[in-house]
PDB file of C-alpha atoms in Angstrom:
ATOM      1  CA  UNK H  11      34.848 265.475 152.610  1.00 70.00           C
ATOM      2  CA  UNK H  12      35.435 267.953 149.866  1.00 67.00           C
ATOM      3  CA  UNK H  13      38.962 268.388 148.568  1.00 76.00           C
ATOM      4  CA  UNK H  14      40.939 271.358 149.882  1.00 80.00           C
ATOM      5  CA  UNK H  15      41.177 273.106 146.507  1.00 83.00           C
ATOM      6  CA  UNK H  16      38.365 272.060 144.174  1.00 81.00           C
ATOM      7  CA  UNK H  17      39.221 271.830 140.502  1.00 85.00           C
ATOM      8  CA  UNK H  18      37.792 274.331 138.072  1.00 87.00           C
ATOM      9  CA  UNK H  19      34.770 273.360 135.973  1.00 89.00           C
ATOM     10  CA  UNK H  20      34.051 274.622 132.494  1.00 92.00           C
ATOM     11  CA  UNK H  21      31.266 274.510 129.944  1.00 92.00           C
ATOM     12  CA  UNK H  22      32.552 272.232 127.208  1.00 93.00           C
ATOM     13  CA  UNK H  23      31.909 273.690 123.749  1.00 93.00           C
ATOM     14  CA  UNK H  24      29.612 271.341 121.832  1.00 92.00           C
ATOM     15  CA  UNK H  25      30.254 268.761 124.593  1.00 88.00           C
ATOM     16  CA  UNK H  26      33.838 268.120 123.528  1.00 90.00           C
ATOM     17  CA  UNK H  27      36.223 267.473 126.405  1.00 88.00           C
ATOM     18  CA  UNK H  28      39.138 269.331 124.819  1.00 91.00           C
ATOM     19  CA  UNK H  29      37.266 272.573 123.989  1.00 92.00           C
ATOM     20  CA  UNK H  30      36.736 274.528 127.191  1.00 93.00           C
ATOM     21  CA  UNK H  31      34.299 277.406 127.302  1.00 93.00           C
ATOM     22  CA  UNK H  32      33.528 279.717 130.206  1.00 93.00           C
ATOM     23  CA  UNK H  33      34.375 278.757 133.789  1.00 92.00           C
ATOM     24  CA  UNK H  34      31.349 277.875 135.973  1.00 89.00           C
ATOM     25  CA  UNK H  35      30.677 277.638 139.712  1.00 85.00           C
ATOM     26  CA  UNK H  36      28.373 275.217 141.558  1.00 85.00           C
ATOM     27  CA  UNK H  37      24.811 276.512 141.790  1.00 85.00           C
ATOM     28  CA  UNK H  38      21.171 275.662 141.152  1.00 84.00           C
ATOM     29  CA  UNK H  39      18.907 276.777 138.283  1.00 82.00           C
ATOM     30  CA  UNK H  40      17.944 280.446 138.533  1.00 83.00           C
ATOM     31  CA  UNK H  41      14.200 279.684 138.798  1.00 79.00           C
ATOM     32  CA  UNK H  42      14.780 278.024 142.198  1.00 80.00           C
ATOM     33  CA  UNK H  43      15.585 279.794 145.471  1.00 79.00           C
ATOM     34  CA  UNK H  44      19.304 280.667 145.581  1.00 82.00           C
ATOM     35  CA  UNK H  45      21.837 278.616 147.518  1.00 84.00           C
ATOM     36  CA  UNK H  46      23.311 280.182 150.644  1.00 81.00           C
ATOM     37  CA  UNK H  47      26.978 279.710 151.403  1.00 80.00           C
ATOM     38  CA  UNK H  48      27.990 278.580 154.878  1.00 78.00           C
ATOM     39  CA  UNK H  49      31.218 280.510 154.350  1.00 79.00           C
ATOM     40  CA  UNK H  50      30.698 283.669 152.272  1.00 76.00           C
ATOM     41  CA  UNK H  51      34.321 283.717 151.116  1.00 76.00           C
ATOM     42  CA  UNK H  52      34.392 280.074 150.011  1.00 78.00           C
ATOM     43  CA  UNK H  53      32.907 278.191 147.108  1.00 81.00           C
ATOM     44  CA  UNK H  54      29.583 276.333 147.476  1.00 84.00           C
ATOM     45  CA  UNK H  55      29.906 272.793 148.844  1.00 82.00           C
ATOM     46  CA  UNK H  56      27.800 269.646 148.916  1.00 83.00           C
ATOM     47  CA  UNK H  57      26.817 270.501 152.494  1.00 86.00           C
ATOM     48  CA  UNK H  58      25.445 273.839 151.259  1.00 88.00           C
ATOM     49  CA  UNK H  59      23.389 271.933 148.691  1.00 88.00           C
ATOM     50  CA  UNK H  60      22.082 269.464 151.299  1.00 89.00           C
ATOM     51  CA  UNK H  61      21.069 272.288 153.635  1.00 88.00           C
ATOM     52  CA  UNK H  62      19.380 274.089 150.726  1.00 89.00           C
ATOM     53  CA  UNK H  63      17.432 270.944 149.805  1.00 88.00           C
ATOM     54  CA  UNK H  64      16.066 270.602 153.343  1.00 88.00           C
ATOM     55  CA  UNK H  65      15.491 274.312 154.039  1.00 86.00           C
ATOM     56  CA  UNK H  66      11.940 275.420 154.921  1.00 83.00           C
ATOM     57  CA  UNK H  67      11.961 278.014 152.131  1.00 80.00           C
ATOM     58  CA  UNK H  68      12.526 275.233 149.560  1.00 82.00           C
ATOM     59  CA  UNK H  69       9.227 273.305 149.515  1.00 83.00           C
ATOM     60  CA  UNK H  70      10.069 271.228 146.449  1.00 87.00           C
ATOM     61  CA  UNK H  71      11.845 268.405 148.305  1.00 90.00           C
ATOM     62  CA  UNK H  72       8.952 267.757 150.680  1.00 93.00           C
ATOM     63  CA  UNK H  73       6.321 268.097 147.936  1.00 93.00           C
ATOM     64  CA  UNK H  74       8.067 265.609 145.625  1.00 93.00           C
ATOM     65  CA  UNK H  75       8.617 263.122 148.444  1.00 94.00           C
ATOM     66  CA  UNK H  76       5.009 263.350 149.653  1.00 96.00           C
ATOM     67  CA  UNK H  77       3.767 262.944 146.081  1.00 94.00           C
ATOM     68  CA  UNK H  78       5.843 259.767 145.643  1.00 94.00           C
ATOM     69  CA  UNK H  79       4.424 258.242 148.828  1.00 95.00           C
ATOM     70  CA  UNK H  80       0.901 259.249 147.766  1.00 94.00           C
ATOM     71  CA  UNK H  81       1.530 257.533 144.445  1.00 91.00           C
ATOM     72  CA  UNK H  82       2.600 254.320 146.210  1.00 89.00           C
ATOM     73  CA  UNK H  83      -0.488 254.336 148.420  1.00 90.00           C
ATOM     74  CA  UNK H  84      -3.144 255.508 145.948  1.00 88.00           C
ATOM     75  CA  UNK H  85      -1.738 254.385 142.587  1.00 85.00           C
ATOM     76  CA  UNK H  86      -1.492 257.914 141.135  1.00 87.00           C
ATOM     77  CA  UNK H  87       0.206 260.913 142.691  1.00 89.00           C
ATOM     78  CA  UNK H  88      -1.476 264.202 143.524  1.00 91.00           C
ATOM     79  CA  UNK H  89       0.731 265.430 140.688  1.00 91.00           C
ATOM     80  CA  UNK H  90       0.113 262.799 138.022  1.00 88.00           C
ATOM     81  CA  UNK H  91       3.557 263.266 136.473  1.00 87.00           C
ATOM     82  CA  UNK H  92       5.525 262.262 139.565  1.00 79.00           C
ATOM     83  CA  UNK H  93       8.869 262.497 137.776  1.00 81.00           C
ATOM     84  CA  UNK H  94       8.185 266.011 136.451  1.00 82.00           C
ATOM     85  CA  UNK H  95       7.199 268.817 138.823  1.00 77.00           C
ATOM     86  CA  UNK H  96       8.298 271.443 136.323  1.00 75.00           C
ATOM     87  CA  UNK H  97       6.439 273.468 133.742  1.00 76.00           C
ATOM     88  CA  UNK H  98       5.956 270.408 131.501  1.00 82.00           C
ATOM     89  CA  UNK H  99       4.317 268.351 134.273  1.00 82.00           C
ATOM     90  CA  UNK H 100       0.685 268.193 135.340  1.00 88.00           C
ATOM     91  CA  UNK H 101      -0.731 270.541 137.944  1.00 89.00           C
ATOM     92  CA  UNK H 102      -1.686 268.949 141.287  1.00 89.00           C
ATOM     93  CA  UNK H 103      -5.232 267.629 141.519  1.00 89.00           C
ATOM     94  CA  UNK H 104      -5.375 268.836 145.157  1.00 91.00           C
ATOM     95  CA  UNK H 105      -2.710 271.567 145.595  1.00 92.00           C
ATOM     96  CA  UNK H 106      -3.750 272.552 149.127  1.00 95.00           C
ATOM     97  CA  UNK H 107      -3.587 268.913 150.264  1.00 95.00           C
ATOM     98  CA  UNK H 108      -0.143 268.485 148.691  1.00 94.00           C
ATOM     99  CA  UNK H 109       1.154 271.610 150.445  1.00 94.00           C
ATOM    100  CA  UNK H 110      -0.393 270.621 153.777  1.00 95.00           C
ATOM    101  CA  UNK H 111       1.080 267.107 153.604  1.00 96.00           C
ATOM    102  CA  UNK H 112       4.491 268.513 152.654  1.00 95.00           C
ATOM    103  CA  UNK H 113       4.508 270.937 155.593  1.00 94.00           C
ATOM    104  CA  UNK H 114       3.262 268.226 157.965  1.00 95.00           C
ATOM    105  CA  UNK H 115       5.984 265.856 156.743  1.00 95.00           C
ATOM    106  CA  UNK H 116       8.707 268.479 157.141  1.00 93.00           C
ATOM    107  CA  UNK H 117       7.455 269.599 160.573  1.00 93.00           C
ATOM    108  CA  UNK H 118       7.362 265.988 161.804  1.00 94.00           C
ATOM    109  CA  UNK H 119      11.115 265.802 161.249  1.00 92.00           C
ATOM    110  CA  UNK H 120      10.709 263.973 157.926  1.00 93.00           C
ATOM    111  CA  UNK H 121       9.089 261.033 159.745  1.00 96.00           C
ATOM    112  CA  UNK H 122       7.871 258.722 156.985  1.00 96.00           C
ATOM    113  CA  UNK H 123       5.968 256.492 159.385  1.00 96.00           C
ATOM    114  CA  UNK H 124       3.883 259.463 160.580  1.00 95.00           C
ATOM    115  CA  UNK H 125       3.159 260.480 156.972  1.00 97.00           C
ATOM    116  CA  UNK H 126       2.138 256.987 155.865  1.00 96.00           C
ATOM    117  CA  UNK H 127      -0.008 256.489 158.967  1.00 96.00           C
ATOM    118  CA  UNK H 128      -1.756 259.772 158.168  1.00 95.00           C
ATOM    119  CA  UNK H 129      -2.485 258.603 154.615  1.00 95.00           C
ATOM    120  CA  UNK H 130      -3.526 255.069 155.561  1.00 94.00           C
ATOM    121  CA  UNK H 131      -5.883 256.210 158.334  1.00 95.00           C
ATOM    122  CA  UNK H 132      -7.597 258.749 156.090  1.00 93.00           C
ATOM    123  CA  UNK H 133     -11.188 258.346 154.945  1.00 91.00           C
ATOM    124  CA  UNK H 134      -9.920 258.549 151.366  1.00 88.00           C
ATOM    125  CA  UNK H 135      -7.830 255.409 151.781  1.00 90.00           C
ATOM    126  CA  UNK H 136     -10.539 253.499 153.665  1.00 90.00           C
ATOM    127  CA  UNK H 137     -13.318 254.000 151.108  1.00 88.00           C
ATOM    128  CA  UNK H 138     -14.573 251.285 148.772  1.00 87.00           C
ATOM    129  CA  UNK H 139     -13.629 250.832 145.119  1.00 84.00           C
ATOM    130  CA  UNK H 140     -17.194 250.364 143.854  1.00 87.00           C
ATOM    131  CA  UNK H 141     -17.899 252.565 140.843  1.00 88.00           C
ATOM    132  CA  UNK H 142     -21.274 254.234 140.423  1.00 87.00           C
ATOM    133  CA  UNK H 143     -22.362 255.540 137.011  1.00 90.00           C
ATOM    134  CA  UNK H 144     -22.721 259.090 138.393  1.00 89.00           C
ATOM    135  CA  UNK H 145     -19.219 259.099 139.880  1.00 85.00           C
ATOM    136  CA  UNK H 146     -17.787 257.603 136.696  1.00 88.00           C
ATOM    137  CA  UNK H 147     -19.396 260.316 134.589  1.00 90.00           C
ATOM    138  CA  UNK H 148     -18.293 263.102 136.965  1.00 88.00           C
ATOM    139  CA  UNK H 149     -14.730 261.805 137.472  1.00 86.00           C
ATOM    140  CA  UNK H 150     -13.754 259.101 134.944  1.00 88.00           C
ATOM    141  CA  UNK H 151     -10.037 259.116 135.884  1.00 85.00           C
ATOM    142  CA  UNK H 152     -10.784 259.224 139.651  1.00 85.00           C
ATOM    143  CA  UNK H 153      -8.598 262.327 140.104  1.00 84.00           C
ATOM    144  CA  UNK H 154     -11.038 263.633 142.739  1.00 84.00           C
ATOM    145  CA  UNK H 155     -10.663 260.345 144.668  1.00 84.00           C
ATOM    146  CA  UNK H 156     -14.390 259.657 144.979  1.00 83.00           C
ATOM    147  CA  UNK H 157     -13.571 255.929 145.224  1.00 85.00           C
ATOM    148  CA  UNK H 158     -10.605 253.771 146.094  1.00 83.00           C
ATOM    149  CA  UNK H 159      -8.257 253.203 143.168  1.00 81.00           C
ATOM    150  CA  UNK H 160      -7.737 249.837 141.562  1.00 78.00           C
ATOM    151  CA  UNK H 161      -4.191 248.950 140.648  1.00 76.00           C
ATOM    152  CA  UNK H 162      -2.180 245.786 140.313  1.00 81.00           C
ATOM    153  CA  UNK H 163      -0.063 244.487 143.138  1.00 82.00           C
ATOM    154  CA  UNK H 164       3.615 243.751 142.668  1.00 86.00           C
ATOM    155  CA  UNK H 165       4.704 240.110 142.730  1.00 90.00           C
ATOM    156  CA  UNK H 166       6.185 240.502 146.227  1.00 89.00           C
ATOM    157  CA  UNK H 167       2.915 241.923 147.556  1.00 89.00           C
ATOM    158  CA  UNK H 168       0.935 239.047 146.032  1.00 92.00           C
ATOM    159  CA  UNK H 169       3.304 236.511 147.609  1.00 89.00           C
ATOM    160  CA  UNK H 170       3.076 238.202 151.018  1.00 89.00           C
ATOM    161  CA  UNK H 171      -0.737 238.291 150.770  1.00 91.00           C
ATOM    162  CA  UNK H 172      -0.887 234.583 149.881  1.00 91.00           C
ATOM    163  CA  UNK H 173       1.480 233.682 152.737  1.00 88.00           C
ATOM    164  CA  UNK H 174      -0.515 235.815 155.195  1.00 91.00           C
ATOM    165  CA  UNK H 175      -3.871 234.361 154.112  1.00 94.00           C
ATOM    166  CA  UNK H 176      -2.563 230.791 154.323  1.00 92.00           C
ATOM    167  CA  UNK H 177      -1.036 231.378 157.757  1.00 90.00           C
ATOM    168  CA  UNK H 178       2.522 230.731 156.514  1.00 83.00           C
ATOM    169  CA  UNK H 179       3.816 234.301 156.836  1.00 83.00           C
ATOM    170  CA  UNK H 180       6.506 234.566 159.498  1.00 80.00           C
ATOM    171  CA  UNK H 181       6.682 238.062 160.936  1.00 82.00           C
ATOM    172  CA  UNK H 182      10.092 237.882 162.606  1.00 84.00           C
ATOM    173  CA  UNK H 183      13.066 239.164 160.668  1.00 83.00           C
ATOM    174  CA  UNK H 184      15.887 236.917 159.473  1.00 83.00           C
ATOM    175  CA  UNK H 185      16.168 233.145 159.573  1.00 77.00           C
ATOM    176  CA  UNK H 186      15.558 230.580 156.903  1.00 78.00           C
ATOM    177  CA  UNK H 187      13.231 231.276 154.007  1.00 74.00           C
ATOM    178  CA  UNK H 188       9.749 229.770 153.827  1.00 68.00           C
ATOM    179  CA  UNK H 189       8.966 227.291 151.092  1.00 73.00           C
ATOM    180  CA  UNK H 190       5.259 227.112 150.453  1.00 71.00           C
ATOM    181  CA  UNK H 191       3.384 223.934 149.568  1.00 76.00           C
ATOM    182  CA  UNK H 192       3.869 222.617 146.031  1.00 82.00           C
ATOM    183  CA  UNK H 193       2.090 219.540 144.677  1.00 84.00           C
ATOM    184  CA  UNK H 194       4.246 216.582 143.657  1.00 86.00           C
ATOM    185  CA  UNK H 195       5.594 216.669 140.080  1.00 83.00           C
ATOM    186  CA  UNK H 196       4.386 220.245 139.482  1.00 82.00           C
ATOM    187  CA  UNK H 197       7.517 221.108 137.489  1.00 81.00           C
ATOM    188  CA  UNK H 198       7.728 217.976 135.287  1.00 81.00           C
ATOM    189  CA  UNK H 199       5.467 219.303 132.471  1.00 80.00           C
ATOM    190  CA  UNK H 200       7.573 222.485 132.324  1.00 76.00           C
ATOM    191  CA  UNK H 201      10.916 220.658 132.198  1.00 67.00           C
TER     192      UNK H 201
END
């Protein structure tokens, strides 16, 4: 919970803790939609900020989240600069798709499973990664998603794939860890 009487905050002149400048109130940058107070006579709270982040008139939260999931699935986000949605970042390669996915995600109650299922069942995800010379000339960076992307798997994904392929992957949660087969004396040359 917030404290009963919040302390005052100030702009520190040249960043020095002992040189207070003007007094400031909690808010968001002016280029974004303004925060609404739950209590008009009180100061803005963290709950006001949370409600502002999830409000339908603030599409940024859903767009950034959808872009991050798209980046995990396809290797590159619809906005290539996933950490920068501002004026210095790239424009979306498919802005209508990004907006539609963001609205769908928000309207589903922020259900990540529904969003990922939608992406993974799409024709874009299911296509092959074979590169034709025409497609390479037309879209060398694959921003139009004419083919499946190629990107490296993380170590955990490689291990899970090896365990699944070998039949050693246990799907139930918890329990003892699995130790895969290792030939005798495999570590002697290293040690």
